[in-house]
Amino acid sequence: MTSIGTGYDLSNSVYSPDGRNFQVEYAVKAVENGGTAIGIRCKDGVVLALEKLVTSKLQKKDANRRIATVDRNVGIVSAGLLPDGHHLVSRARDEASSWRSTYKAPIPVTSLADRMGAYVQMYTTSSGVRPFGVTAILGGWDAETEVDVDGVVGKGPSTGAGGKTKGAKEGGAYLYMIEPSGAYWGYYGAATGKGRQAAKAELEKLDLDPKKGATISLEEGVKEAARIIYVAHEESKDKEFELEMTWVSAVSGPTKGKHEEVPKALREEAERLAKKSLEGEDEEDDGKMEE
Amino acid sequence: MNHLPQAWGRPRDDVYGQYNSAYLPSSHHGPTTHTQSPIVTGTSVIALKYSTGIVIAADNLASYGSLARFTDVHRLKPFNRKAIVGFGGDVSDMQYLTRLLKRLDTQENYADGDVAEVDSDGDEVEGEEKPHMSAKNLHAYLSKVLYKRRTDFNPLWNALLVAGLDEEDKPFLAFADLLGTTYSSPSLATGFGAHLAQPILRRVVPDEKASEKLSREDAVKAVRECMKVLFYRDARSMNEYSIAVVDREGMKLKESEKLEGQSWAFAEGIKGYGTQTV
C-alpha cells in the first residue's frame, strides 16, 4: 500500500514524478500513531475531545492539559507529535493577538484556520525544515452578540454602528481540521489520530448536518464525544488513557462564548454513560455468540 | 502638579535661549521629542479601602481642554474578578493601556488553563475559583510600564488607581502615574480629588486600622459625598459617574450613577456677576 519514495522522499519540498511530496505523507504517518482527537460541531457550540494515552504511571492525573485555548473563544486539539502541536498553538495565539492589535476585534475562526493552514503549508516548501507532524482540530464560536471594539470609549452615535447588513445573523460555531500538508476543511464532525476510522464511522452515524434538519445540542455532543473516544480507544486497548474534553458555547450558553474545560461532573457523567454503552455492546456480542 | 515640559526641569527658553537648530541635522528643527501634552482627558479618580474590599469612583466625562466633550466615557476598567483600574488623564493612553491589559489577561488565561489547580483539600478547584492575577500584581505591572515609558521620554499621560484584592484577598489600593510614581494608602485620589476629596476621605479613614473597621455602606457614602464635592468645585467634572465595589464575593460596577442631594442654594446669595452691580 505504501509507495516507496525511491530518492524523492529524502528531502522536503521535493516533488516525486507522480506529483507527491513524500515528506508530507510521512508526516501523516506520525499523526496516525498519535492518540485520537475529535471535534463535534453542535447547534449551539463545539466540543473537542482527546484520548490521552498514558505513557507512564508516574504522570500526575489531570496535570497535563493538552487541549489549548487561543484568544478566548477558540480551542485547538492536535494528534501526532506533541511539540509540533504546541508550536502550532503558539503561532495561532500570535496570529490572534496580531489580528486583535490591527482590527481591535477577536479573530474570526475562519480567518484563524486560514492563517494556520498557510503557516503549516510554509513548512512543505523548504528542504531546511520538516512538515508538522500533527493534524490540528480547531473549534470555536464567533460571538452572536454585538461585541464592542477593543478599548471602546463612549457609546458612539445613537443610530448605531454603520456598515452593517440589517437582520444578518452573526456568529456561530466553527470546526476546522488542518492537515500536515496545510490543507484544511470545515467540518461538522472531525477525527484524527489512531482511532480515527472508528471515530469517523461513529460521527457519520450521528447526523450532524443542520441542512438535513439534524441538530445536536451541546450537552448531547459532550456525551457523544466521550462515547466516541471510548469506542476509538478500542484501537489501543492495551494502553491506559485519560479523556480530556473542552467545549465552547454561544454567548447565551454555559460557557458564555469562552473555550473552557468541560466541568468535571459533566465529564464524569459522560464517561460513565460511555462505559455503560460499551458494556452494553459487549453483552449483545456475547449474547449473539452464545446463540 | 504641572507636568508639562516647561515646568518639569527642561532649561527655560527665557533663561538659556531657544535651542539653536543650526547644530542639528536639517530634518530636526529642535531636539527629538515625544513628550506630549494630553489632548482628551479624564479628571479625578477616587478610592477608599474598607473592611472587606474597596470602593472606587470616577465621573463619566472626557474633556477636550475646557470643552466638556464626551459625556459617556467609562474610566473605571475592570480587569478580572479581583481588580479594577480607574484612569485619569489622557483618554487615548487609557485606551492603549486597556488594550494592553486585555492582552495580558488573555495570556494569563493561557497559563491558568494548563494545569488543574488543586486546593488544600486535594480537590480540583473549578473554573472561576482558579487564582487570578491579583490587584497587587496588576499594579506592579502597570507601574513598570509607566516608568519604562517615562524613562523613554514618551510617557503615557495618566494618573491611575489600581484597586481590588491582593493574593490573600485583602483589600488593595495603590496609585501610579505618568512619572512612574507609585504609592499606597487606605484612601487615594488623583487630580483635583487629591486636593478636594482626600481630606474628606482621610477624616473617614485616617489610617489602616480605621479602614479595617469601616463598613461597606459608610465607604460608599463617603465616596459619593466626595463625588458631589468634586462636581461643586472641579470645573472639568460632571454630575454623572461610575462607581465600583470589589470584595471577596465579586465586583459590582454601576456606570450611570447621578449625583444626589446637591445644593446650589448658595448661588442665590452671589452678587456681582454679569450685569448685576448690587
XYZ file of C-alpha atoms in Angstrom:
569
model
C 0.000 0.000 0.000
C 2.748 2.432 0.890
C 4.712 3.505 -2.188
C 8.457 3.568 -1.795
C 9.725 7.105 -2.393
C 12.928 5.930 -4.048
C 15.005 9.061 -3.827
C 12.162 11.588 -3.972
C 11.432 11.163 -0.311
C 14.789 12.198 1.097
C 14.130 15.926 1.093
C 11.180 18.055 1.991
C 9.649 20.213 -0.730
C 10.719 17.788 -3.452
C 8.080 16.588 -5.921
C 8.069 12.960 -6.984
C 7.318 12.139 -10.658
C 3.706 11.491 -9.709
C 3.443 14.882 -8.014
C 3.710 13.952 -4.349
C 5.709 15.453 -1.516
C 6.636 12.270 0.325
C 7.826 14.026 3.454
C 4.310 15.379 3.952
C 2.874 11.894 3.516
C 5.339 10.523 6.062
C 4.314 13.302 8.437
C 0.764 11.978 8.174
C 2.088 8.636 9.439
C 3.285 10.401 12.582
C -0.244 11.699 13.095
C -1.743 8.236 12.642
C 0.289 6.983 15.578
C -0.991 9.611 17.978
C -3.936 9.441 20.392
C -7.368 10.032 18.860
C -8.663 13.591 18.764
C -12.196 14.510 17.704
C -14.338 17.594 17.327
C -18.113 17.856 17.050
C -19.901 20.960 15.796
C -23.197 21.239 17.626
C -26.100 23.582 17.085
C -25.046 25.913 19.886
C -21.334 25.258 20.269
C -18.356 22.995 19.648
C -16.993 20.061 21.667
C -13.380 18.888 21.426
C -12.221 15.621 22.924
C -8.900 13.832 23.189
C -7.767 10.341 24.055
C -4.624 10.964 26.075
C -2.649 7.716 26.135
C -0.810 7.436 29.435
C 2.834 6.779 28.771
C 3.982 6.488 32.366
C 2.354 5.533 35.668
C 4.278 8.392 37.261
C 2.320 11.019 35.360
C 0.141 13.206 37.550
C -3.519 12.804 36.684
C -5.254 15.919 35.317
C -1.929 17.754 35.194
C -1.132 17.660 31.527
C -3.811 19.632 29.757
C -3.390 19.265 26.036
C -6.367 20.987 24.505
C -5.186 24.573 24.210
C -7.093 27.845 24.113
C -6.447 30.558 21.533
C -7.685 34.043 22.462
C -10.885 33.375 24.445
C -13.281 31.589 22.178
C -11.230 29.053 20.204
C -9.773 25.679 21.168
C -7.187 23.560 19.393
C -6.619 19.838 19.900
C -3.922 18.046 17.957
C -2.913 14.458 17.320
C 0.636 13.441 16.492
C 3.915 14.943 17.649
C 3.133 16.920 20.778
C 5.869 19.574 20.486
C 4.745 20.329 16.921
C 1.243 20.761 18.279
C 2.490 23.213 20.917
C 4.328 25.247 18.320
C 1.259 25.456 16.123
C -0.831 26.642 19.066
C 1.810 29.235 19.897
C 1.647 30.550 16.332
C -2.150 30.574 16.403
C -2.045 32.655 19.589
C 0.346 35.111 17.946
C -1.918 35.351 14.901
C -4.935 36.003 17.105
C -3.046 38.650 19.074
C -1.792 40.413 15.952
C -5.323 40.427 14.459
C -6.627 41.984 17.668
C -3.881 44.618 17.551
C -4.744 45.603 13.998
C -8.534 45.324 13.962
C -9.345 45.776 17.675
C -11.634 42.751 17.460
C -11.309 38.991 18.060
C -10.135 36.948 15.083
C -12.985 35.128 13.294
C -12.443 31.354 13.489
C -12.431 31.108 9.681
C -9.573 33.604 9.442
C -7.605 31.802 12.142
C -7.992 28.487 10.318
C -6.831 30.172 7.126
C -3.725 31.577 8.797
C -2.901 28.259 10.408
C -3.296 26.443 7.105
C -0.979 28.934 5.429
C 1.573 28.536 8.207
C 1.566 24.742 8.036
C 1.867 24.892 4.261
C 5.000 27.007 4.549
C 6.746 24.041 6.133
C 6.177 21.981 2.984
C 8.096 24.352 0.723
C 11.629 24.319 2.135
C 14.110 21.484 2.438
C 15.599 23.085 5.541
C 12.542 22.255 7.617
C 10.211 19.321 8.044
C 6.409 19.362 7.832
C 4.365 19.498 11.053
C 3.731 16.031 12.451
C 0.252 16.986 13.690
C -3.269 17.317 12.435
C -4.922 20.085 14.395
C -8.664 20.311 15.034
C -9.738 23.882 15.574
C -13.101 24.576 17.187
C -14.555 27.921 18.137
C -17.586 30.154 18.470
C -17.835 33.609 16.875
C -19.962 35.781 19.137
C -23.578 36.120 18.068
C -23.987 39.265 20.149
C -22.637 42.678 19.237
C -19.053 42.804 20.521
C -17.651 46.247 21.245
C -14.375 47.317 19.680
C -11.341 46.737 21.954
C -10.733 49.663 24.274
C -14.022 51.260 23.275
C -14.650 54.652 24.821
C -18.154 56.055 24.905
C -21.322 54.704 23.318
C -20.995 56.195 19.845
C -23.831 57.756 17.824
C -27.320 56.637 18.803
C -28.043 55.489 15.261
C -25.673 52.584 15.858
C -22.639 51.112 14.097
C -22.561 51.794 10.390
C -21.891 49.462 7.501
C -23.847 46.521 8.831
C -26.382 44.470 6.898
C -29.737 44.707 8.628
C -31.067 41.469 10.038
C -27.943 39.461 9.186
C -27.292 36.662 11.641
C -23.814 36.969 13.086
C -21.543 34.412 14.642
C -21.913 30.702 15.139
C -19.977 27.500 15.691
C -16.987 26.608 13.553
C -14.923 23.415 13.312
C -11.842 23.039 11.103
C -9.180 20.369 10.727
C -5.705 21.285 9.415
C -3.515 18.530 7.978
C 0.309 18.416 7.712
C 0.067 19.473 4.078
C -1.570 22.730 5.135
C -4.896 21.700 3.602
C -7.903 22.311 5.791
C -11.637 21.929 5.548
C -14.612 22.898 7.668
C -16.432 20.000 9.295
C -19.483 19.083 11.302
C -17.549 16.222 12.823
C -13.788 15.662 12.585
C -11.484 12.918 13.823
C -7.786 12.209 13.605
C -5.176 10.000 15.251
C -5.033 6.271 15.878
C -8.734 5.564 16.236
C -9.965 7.908 13.539
C -11.618 5.232 11.368
C -13.816 4.028 14.205
C -14.435 7.625 15.323
C -15.413 8.754 11.818
C -17.813 5.847 11.480
C -19.493 6.856 14.740
C -19.573 10.534 13.763
C -21.253 9.722 10.468
C -23.949 7.829 12.336
C -24.660 10.977 14.314
C -26.286 13.006 11.519
C -24.798 16.397 12.285
C -25.746 18.348 9.154
C -28.236 21.096 10.047
C -29.179 21.424 6.388
C -30.616 17.926 6.646
C -32.530 19.017 9.708
C -30.279 17.347 12.250
C -29.329 19.428 15.270
C -27.353 18.023 18.162
C -27.242 20.083 21.344
C -24.010 20.820 23.222
C -24.870 18.531 26.142
C -25.645 15.658 23.780
C -22.448 16.482 21.909
C -20.415 16.141 25.094
C -21.907 12.720 25.841
C -21.408 11.545 22.259
C -17.821 12.828 22.190
C -16.969 10.829 25.307
C -18.637 7.732 23.899
C -16.822 8.069 20.577
C -13.443 8.427 22.269
C -14.135 5.259 24.243
C -15.075 3.464 21.033
C -11.964 4.795 19.296
C -9.838 3.652 22.215
C -10.581 0.060 21.339
C -7.758 0.508 18.800
C -5.242 0.920 21.620
C -6.976 -1.270 24.198
C -3.729 -2.315 25.832
C -2.834 1.182 26.988
C -4.381 3.277 29.738
C -5.894 6.585 28.717
C -7.315 9.798 30.107
C -10.217 11.577 28.489
C -9.869 15.345 28.092
C -12.857 17.349 26.839
C -13.407 21.006 26.243
C -16.315 22.997 24.894
C -17.258 26.469 23.603
C -20.842 27.585 23.712
C -22.737 30.602 22.442
C -22.565 33.790 24.493
C -26.006 32.843 25.852
C -24.855 29.303 26.696
C -22.996 27.581 29.568
C -19.506 28.863 28.734
C -20.617 32.375 27.709
C -18.663 32.225 24.478
C -15.404 31.140 26.113
C -13.410 27.988 25.405
C -13.270 26.008 28.652
C -12.741 22.552 30.015
C -15.967 20.579 30.371
C -16.871 20.664 34.096
C -15.688 17.583 35.990
C -19.207 16.470 36.923
C -20.454 16.566 33.346
C -17.341 14.836 32.037
C -17.576 12.029 34.608
C -21.257 11.545 33.787
C -20.426 11.357 30.085
C -17.653 8.826 30.795
C -19.984 6.732 32.905
C -22.551 6.618 30.103
C -19.811 5.865 27.575
C -18.540 2.913 29.608
C -22.107 1.672 30.056
C -22.833 1.792 26.358
C -19.622 -0.106 25.601
C -20.519 -2.814 28.126
C -23.975 -2.933 26.600
C -22.447 -3.685 23.213
C -20.212 -6.360 24.717
C -23.217 -8.046 26.272
C -25.016 -8.029 22.922
C -21.975 -9.575 21.275
C -21.713 -12.224 23.983
C -25.423 -12.928 23.641
C -25.037 -13.440 19.894
C -22.051 -15.721 20.387
C -23.950 -17.914 22.786
C -26.665 -18.366 20.238
C 1.224 69.323 39.533
C 2.171 70.874 36.223
C 3.659 68.041 34.205
C 4.323 69.998 31.027
C 7.967 70.189 29.836
C 8.441 73.836 30.670
C 7.676 73.101 34.292
C 9.495 69.838 34.964
C 13.092 70.887 34.591
C 13.725 71.487 30.926
C 16.058 74.527 30.695
C 13.870 77.581 30.323
C 13.919 79.404 26.996
C 13.899 82.844 28.657
C 16.981 81.963 30.727
C 19.097 79.929 28.300
C 17.638 80.976 24.978
C 15.911 78.768 22.433
C 17.556 75.637 21.045
C 19.850 76.589 18.156
C 18.778 74.190 15.451
C 21.822 75.065 13.299
C 23.759 72.369 15.171
C 21.163 69.698 14.386
C 20.555 67.672 11.187
C 18.412 69.696 8.799
C 15.457 67.373 9.316
C 15.336 68.258 13.014
C 14.166 71.701 13.980
C 14.816 71.018 17.613
C 15.594 68.084 19.891
C 13.708 64.848 19.238
C 10.635 64.986 21.409
C 7.872 62.510 22.052
C 6.734 64.215 25.179
C 3.186 65.189 24.540
C 0.551 67.203 26.175
C -2.636 65.290 26.836
C -5.495 66.018 24.447
C -8.739 64.421 25.629
C -8.579 63.991 29.376
C -10.442 62.493 32.298
C -10.364 64.175 35.685
C -10.082 62.722 39.193
C -10.465 59.133 40.297
C -11.121 58.466 43.998
C -10.987 55.252 46.005
C -11.268 54.013 49.548
C -10.438 50.761 51.366
C -12.965 49.341 53.781
C -13.069 46.248 55.973
C -13.533 43.589 53.291
C -12.864 45.390 49.996
C -12.576 48.652 48.137
C -14.795 51.338 46.600
C -13.628 53.297 43.561
C -15.347 56.035 41.548
C -14.713 58.319 38.580
C -17.016 60.573 36.603
C -18.078 59.874 33.028
C -16.579 62.959 31.428
C -13.750 63.269 28.879
C -12.800 66.922 28.433
C -11.183 68.462 25.385
C -9.380 71.233 27.196
C -12.131 73.364 28.641
C -14.818 71.734 26.456
C -16.855 69.027 28.184
C -16.738 66.901 25.061
C -17.658 63.275 25.720
C -20.136 62.521 28.457
C -20.370 58.727 28.264
C -16.763 57.761 28.895
C -16.303 54.978 31.449
C -12.971 55.473 33.166
C -13.250 52.515 35.506
C -11.971 49.422 33.735
C -12.432 46.031 35.404
C -9.505 43.701 34.887
C -10.715 40.398 36.305
C -12.886 39.474 39.272
C -10.275 40.788 41.664
C -9.071 44.102 40.250
C -10.264 47.337 38.709
C -8.295 50.281 37.331
C -9.502 53.888 37.342
C -7.848 56.190 34.819
C -7.379 59.928 34.944
C -5.506 61.856 32.283
C -5.241 61.231 28.565
C -8.025 59.067 27.177
C -6.113 57.657 24.184
C -3.396 56.471 26.571
C -6.157 54.951 28.699
C -7.315 53.070 25.599
C -3.790 51.866 24.915
C -3.434 50.594 28.468
C -6.871 48.945 28.355
C -5.877 47.007 25.220
C -2.530 46.091 26.782
C -4.275 44.767 29.881
C -6.711 42.798 27.751
C -3.792 41.111 26.021
C -2.178 40.440 29.390
C -5.390 38.903 30.721
C -5.727 36.670 27.641
C -2.159 35.441 28.035
C -2.531 34.842 31.762
C -5.563 32.774 30.936
C -3.456 30.512 28.694
C -1.162 29.668 31.587
C -4.010 29.085 34.048
C -5.669 26.613 31.773
C -2.706 24.306 31.508
C -2.649 22.859 34.981
C -5.598 21.723 37.027
C -5.391 23.694 40.242
C -5.662 21.687 43.441
C -6.587 23.341 46.721
C -5.510 22.326 50.222
C -8.083 19.518 50.445
C -6.753 17.963 47.275
C -9.995 18.757 45.429
C -9.837 20.258 41.998
C -10.514 23.964 42.007
C -13.217 24.630 39.456
C -13.172 27.368 36.814
C -13.918 30.666 38.476
C -12.036 29.984 41.688
C -8.711 29.474 39.925
C -6.136 32.009 41.066
C -6.208 35.170 39.007
C -3.632 37.892 38.794
C -4.332 39.994 41.878
C -4.686 43.785 42.007
C -1.210 43.891 43.549
C 0.271 42.081 40.527
C -1.627 44.361 38.178
C -0.319 47.465 39.917
C 3.249 46.161 39.734
C 2.835 45.534 36.013
C 1.336 48.957 35.289
C 3.991 50.735 37.351
C 6.703 49.067 35.302
C 5.040 50.003 32.025
C 4.569 53.635 33.117
C 8.095 54.006 34.436
C 9.588 52.494 31.294
C 7.677 54.947 29.135
C 8.749 57.930 31.262
C 12.368 56.829 31.014
C 11.969 56.782 27.227
C 10.660 60.351 27.426
C 7.432 59.129 25.860
C 5.048 58.926 28.792
C 1.541 57.542 28.964
C -0.090 60.682 30.307
C -2.254 59.144 33.002
C -2.663 59.054 36.725
C -4.366 55.834 37.690
C -5.637 53.996 40.731
C -5.472 50.214 40.926
C -7.975 48.830 43.403
C -9.097 45.354 44.365
C -7.820 42.428 46.375
C -4.294 41.145 46.805
C -3.204 37.475 46.737
C -4.586 36.922 50.224
C -7.921 38.508 49.283
C -7.197 41.532 51.475
C -8.222 44.979 50.180
C -5.570 46.592 47.984
C -5.323 50.161 46.713
C -2.407 51.913 45.007
C -1.587 54.825 42.738
C 0.620 55.038 39.644
C 1.207 57.940 37.303
C 2.954 59.229 34.170
C 6.215 59.735 36.049
C 6.264 56.193 37.361
C 5.474 57.412 40.873
C 3.637 54.874 42.999
C 2.221 54.931 46.488
C -0.419 53.201 48.543
C -2.782 54.349 51.272
C -6.228 53.438 52.692
C -7.690 56.348 50.703
C -6.391 57.720 47.421
C -7.366 60.210 44.751
C -5.880 61.595 41.541
C -6.021 65.097 40.105
C -8.340 67.523 41.860
C -9.523 64.710 44.072
C -6.131 64.742 45.788
C -6.839 68.284 46.956
C -10.586 68.251 47.481
C -11.610 64.660 48.223
C -8.625 63.287 50.163
C -9.197 65.474 53.251
C -12.774 64.174 53.457
C -11.698 60.579 52.882
C -8.880 60.866 55.392
C -11.295 62.028 58.053
C -13.226 58.805 57.451
C -10.125 56.583 57.294
C -7.182 58.319 58.966
C -5.151 55.075 58.989
C -5.165 51.336 58.170
C -6.853 50.428 61.455
C -9.766 52.724 60.694
C -10.128 51.239 57.220
C -10.313 47.726 58.654
C -13.264 48.829 60.787
C -15.111 50.764 58.088
C -18.303 49.213 56.766
C -19.215 48.948 53.089
C -22.177 51.327 53.409
C -20.081 54.031 55.086
C -17.349 53.677 52.478
C -19.799 54.054 49.590
C -21.433 57.022 51.347
C -18.072 58.774 51.779
C -17.133 58.248 48.143
C -20.489 59.519 46.874
C -20.118 62.588 49.091
C -16.680 63.271 47.601
C -18.006 62.950 44.044
C -20.551 65.620 44.921
C -17.893 67.956 46.309
C -15.781 67.423 43.184
C -18.697 68.374 40.978
C -19.205 71.555 43.017
C -15.608 72.649 42.761
C -13.795 70.914 39.840
C -14.561 72.940 36.717
C -13.812 69.928 34.485
C -16.222 67.468 36.093
C -19.699 66.097 35.516
C -22.693 65.060 37.599
C -22.800 61.509 36.248
C -20.254 58.960 37.423
C -19.271 55.298 37.631
C -18.733 53.557 40.945
C -17.449 50.063 41.698
C -17.240 47.978 44.867
C -14.887 44.978 44.919
C -14.812 42.374 47.671
C -14.273 38.666 48.026
C -17.682 37.837 46.604
C -17.043 39.734 43.415
C -17.288 43.099 41.746
C -20.301 45.371 41.378
C -19.848 48.100 38.803
C -22.501 50.766 38.227
C -21.808 53.038 35.304
C -24.536 55.677 35.236
C -24.883 56.996 38.752
C -26.267 60.509 39.110
C -25.233 62.809 41.922
C -27.876 63.186 44.594
C -28.567 65.819 47.230
C -26.818 68.701 45.512
C -27.413 72.130 46.970
C -26.881 75.125 44.734
C -28.861 77.399 47.027
C -25.728 79.464 47.720
C -25.983 80.771 44.144
C -28.912 82.945 45.206
C -26.631 84.897 47.501
C -23.855 85.534 44.949
C -23.808 89.132 43.847
C -21.638 90.954 41.366
C -21.630 88.543 38.379
C -22.515 89.563 34.851
C -24.593 92.690 34.549
C -25.592 92.742 38.214
C -23.899 95.556 40.117
C -25.621 95.367 43.507
